[in-house]
Tab-separated table of C-alpha atoms in Angstrom:
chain	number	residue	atom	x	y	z
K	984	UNK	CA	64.963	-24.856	18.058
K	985	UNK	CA	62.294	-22.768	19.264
K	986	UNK	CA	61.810	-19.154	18.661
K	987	UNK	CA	61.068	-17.417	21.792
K	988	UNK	CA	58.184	-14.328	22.092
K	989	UNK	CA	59.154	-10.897	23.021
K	990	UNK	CA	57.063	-10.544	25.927
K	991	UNK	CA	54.136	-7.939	25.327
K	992	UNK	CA	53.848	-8.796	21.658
K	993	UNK	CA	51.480	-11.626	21.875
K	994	UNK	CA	48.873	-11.874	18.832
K	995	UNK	CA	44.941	-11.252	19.763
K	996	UNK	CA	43.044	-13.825	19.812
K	997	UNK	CA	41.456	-14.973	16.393
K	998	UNK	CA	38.073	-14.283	17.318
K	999	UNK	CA	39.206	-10.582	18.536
K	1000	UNK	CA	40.140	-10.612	15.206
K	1001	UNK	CA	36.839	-11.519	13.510
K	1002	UNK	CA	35.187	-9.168	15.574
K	1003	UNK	CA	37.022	-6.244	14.332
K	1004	UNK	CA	36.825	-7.218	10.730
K	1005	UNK	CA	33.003	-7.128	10.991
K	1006	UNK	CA	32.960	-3.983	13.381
K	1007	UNK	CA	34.863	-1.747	10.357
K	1008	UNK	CA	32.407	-3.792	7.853
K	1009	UNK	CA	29.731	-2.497	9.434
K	1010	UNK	CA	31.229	1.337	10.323
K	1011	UNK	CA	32.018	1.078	6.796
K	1012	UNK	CA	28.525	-0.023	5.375
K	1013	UNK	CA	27.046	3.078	7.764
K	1014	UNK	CA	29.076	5.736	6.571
K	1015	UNK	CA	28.006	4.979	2.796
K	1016	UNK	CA	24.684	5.051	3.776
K	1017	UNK	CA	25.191	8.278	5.439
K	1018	UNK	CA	26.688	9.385	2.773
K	1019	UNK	CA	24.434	8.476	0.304
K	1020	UNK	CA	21.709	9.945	2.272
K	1021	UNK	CA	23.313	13.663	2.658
K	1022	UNK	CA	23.686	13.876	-0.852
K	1023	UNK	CA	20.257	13.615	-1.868
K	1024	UNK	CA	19.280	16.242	0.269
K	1025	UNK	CA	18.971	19.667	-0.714
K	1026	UNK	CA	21.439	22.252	0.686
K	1027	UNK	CA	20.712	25.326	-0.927
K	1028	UNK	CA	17.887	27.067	1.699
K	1029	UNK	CA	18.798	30.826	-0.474
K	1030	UNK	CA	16.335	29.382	-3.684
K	1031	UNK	CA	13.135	30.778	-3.188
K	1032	UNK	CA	10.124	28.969	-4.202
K	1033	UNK	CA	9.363	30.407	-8.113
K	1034	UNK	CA	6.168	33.215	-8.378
K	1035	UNK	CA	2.368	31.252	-9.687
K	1036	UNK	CA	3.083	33.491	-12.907
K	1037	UNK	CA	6.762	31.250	-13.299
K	1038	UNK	CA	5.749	28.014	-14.265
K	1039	UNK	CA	8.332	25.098	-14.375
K	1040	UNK	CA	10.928	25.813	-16.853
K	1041	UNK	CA	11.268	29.260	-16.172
K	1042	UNK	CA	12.915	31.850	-16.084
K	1043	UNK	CA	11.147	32.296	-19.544
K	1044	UNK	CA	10.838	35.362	-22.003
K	1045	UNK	CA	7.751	35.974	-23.845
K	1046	UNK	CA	7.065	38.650	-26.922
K	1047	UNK	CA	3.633	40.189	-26.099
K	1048	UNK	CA	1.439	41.056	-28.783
K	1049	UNK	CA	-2.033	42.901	-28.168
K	1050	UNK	CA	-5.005	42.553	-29.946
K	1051	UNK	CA	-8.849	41.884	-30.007
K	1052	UNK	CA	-10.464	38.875	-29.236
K	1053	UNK	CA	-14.027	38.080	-30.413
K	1054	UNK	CA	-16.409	34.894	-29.165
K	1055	UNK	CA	-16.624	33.113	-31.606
K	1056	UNK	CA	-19.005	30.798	-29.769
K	1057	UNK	CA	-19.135	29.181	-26.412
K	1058	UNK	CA	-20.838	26.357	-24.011
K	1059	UNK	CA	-20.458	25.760	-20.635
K	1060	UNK	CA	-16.952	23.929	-20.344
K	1061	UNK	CA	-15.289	25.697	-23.332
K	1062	UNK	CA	-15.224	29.407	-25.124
K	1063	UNK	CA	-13.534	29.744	-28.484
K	1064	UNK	CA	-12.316	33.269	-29.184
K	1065	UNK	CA	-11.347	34.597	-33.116
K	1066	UNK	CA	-7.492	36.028	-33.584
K	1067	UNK	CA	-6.165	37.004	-36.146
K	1068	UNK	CA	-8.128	34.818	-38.217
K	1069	UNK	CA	-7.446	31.580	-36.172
K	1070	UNK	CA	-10.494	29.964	-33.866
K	1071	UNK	CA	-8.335	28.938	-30.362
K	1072	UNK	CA	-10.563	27.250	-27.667
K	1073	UNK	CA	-10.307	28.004	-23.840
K	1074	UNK	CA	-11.349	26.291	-21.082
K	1075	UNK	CA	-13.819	28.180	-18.526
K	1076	UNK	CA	-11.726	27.212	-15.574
K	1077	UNK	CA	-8.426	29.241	-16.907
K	1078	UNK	CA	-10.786	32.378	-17.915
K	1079	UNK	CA	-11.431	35.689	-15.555
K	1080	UNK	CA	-15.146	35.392	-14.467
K	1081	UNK	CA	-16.956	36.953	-17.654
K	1082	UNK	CA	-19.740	36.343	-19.692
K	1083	UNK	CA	-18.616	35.578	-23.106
K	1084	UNK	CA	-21.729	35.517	-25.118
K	1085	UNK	CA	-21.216	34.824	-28.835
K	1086	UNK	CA	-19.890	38.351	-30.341
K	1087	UNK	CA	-18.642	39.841	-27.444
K	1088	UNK	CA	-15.028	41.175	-27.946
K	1089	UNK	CA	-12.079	41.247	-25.021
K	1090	UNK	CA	-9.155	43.306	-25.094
K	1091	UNK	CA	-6.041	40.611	-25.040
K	1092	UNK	CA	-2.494	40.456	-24.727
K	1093	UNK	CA	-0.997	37.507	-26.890
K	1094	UNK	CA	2.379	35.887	-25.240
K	1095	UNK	CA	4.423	33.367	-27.232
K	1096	UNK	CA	7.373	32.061	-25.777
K	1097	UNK	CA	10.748	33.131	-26.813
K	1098	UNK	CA	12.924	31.538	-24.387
K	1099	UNK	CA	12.568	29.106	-21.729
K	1100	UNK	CA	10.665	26.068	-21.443
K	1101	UNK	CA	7.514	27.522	-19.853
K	1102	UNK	CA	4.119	27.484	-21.287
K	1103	UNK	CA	4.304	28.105	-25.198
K	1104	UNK	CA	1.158	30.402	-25.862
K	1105	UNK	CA	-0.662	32.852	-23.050
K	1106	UNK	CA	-3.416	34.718	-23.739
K	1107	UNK	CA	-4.442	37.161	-21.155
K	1108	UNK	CA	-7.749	38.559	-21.139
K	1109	UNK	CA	-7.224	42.518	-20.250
K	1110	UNK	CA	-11.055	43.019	-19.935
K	1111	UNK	CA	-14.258	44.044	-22.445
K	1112	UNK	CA	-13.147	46.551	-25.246
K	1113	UNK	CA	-15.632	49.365	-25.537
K	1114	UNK	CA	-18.091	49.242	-27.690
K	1115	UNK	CA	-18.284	52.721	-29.293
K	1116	UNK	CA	-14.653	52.273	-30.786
K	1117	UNK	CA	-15.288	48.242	-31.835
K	1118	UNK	CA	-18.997	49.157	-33.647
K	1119	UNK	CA	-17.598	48.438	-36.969
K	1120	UNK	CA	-16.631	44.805	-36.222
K	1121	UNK	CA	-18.008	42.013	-38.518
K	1122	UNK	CA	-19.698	39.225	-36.556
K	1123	UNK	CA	-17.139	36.211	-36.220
K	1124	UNK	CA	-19.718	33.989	-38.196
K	1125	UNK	CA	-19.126	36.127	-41.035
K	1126	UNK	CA	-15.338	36.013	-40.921
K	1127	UNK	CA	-14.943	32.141	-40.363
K	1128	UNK	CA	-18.034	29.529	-40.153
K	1129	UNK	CA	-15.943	26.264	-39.205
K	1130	UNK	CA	-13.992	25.331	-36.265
K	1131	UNK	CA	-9.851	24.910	-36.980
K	1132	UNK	CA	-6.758	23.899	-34.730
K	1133	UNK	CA	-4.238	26.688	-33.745
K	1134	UNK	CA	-1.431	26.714	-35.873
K	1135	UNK	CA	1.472	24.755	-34.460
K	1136	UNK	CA	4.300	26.599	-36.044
K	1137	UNK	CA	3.019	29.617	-34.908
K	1138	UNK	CA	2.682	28.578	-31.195
């Protein structure tokens, strides 16, 4: 016996069919795309760009110690200051535009970091310290003849 049809209910064609399947495939393959692509983009316009003093890492803290820096000796790509005891190098390019003949002495301002993940050691250069009040100052030669390393564990 055969089973008769409702009429209206006849199935779609089978290649109606395929066409779907790969229609929602491909909607389907789009929208993860999109998707993927939105959320590597960055939403949050409010974050302002950080200052050229904030260096990646930042915010950082820094304890500030000031001092008196004497040239220890210099040449044209490098000058090497005396602290505290300790010869630490500096490259010309990251110096203010002075002089720094061998003897001279600089007013500084030591930073080491305390927390954060900036730059470990500063030293800013405040300017020349007067000579009158510095006149009793031993030539660096005298204090320490031979190039050393900066001390890690204090950095």
């Amino acid at each position: 016996m055969k089973t008769r049809r409702k009429p209206g209910l006849t199935p779609p064609p089978p290649c109606r069919i395929i066409n779907t399947m790969r229609t929602t495939r491909s909607l389907t393959l789009l929208a993860a795309v999109a998707a993927a692509l939105l959320t590597g983009c960055k939403t949050d316009d409010s974050s302002a760009p950080p200052s050229p003093a904030q260096l990646v890492g930042g915010p950082c803290t820094y304890e500030e110690t000031p001092g008196v820096a004497v040239v220890s000796d210099s040449d044209a790509e490098q000058v090497r200051f005396l602290i505290d005891g300790r010869v630490t190098p500096y490259s010309r390019q990251d110096l203010p535009d002075y002089p720094f003949a061998t003897g001279d002495q600089f007013n500084v301002i030591e930073k080491r970091i305390t927390k954060g993940t900036c730059t470990p050691y500063i030293l800013e250069i405040v300017g020349p310290v007067n000579n009158a009040s510095t006149s009793s100052a031993p030539h660096p030669a005298s204090q320490q003849s031979r190039y050393q390393h900066p001390d890690p564990s204090k950095i």
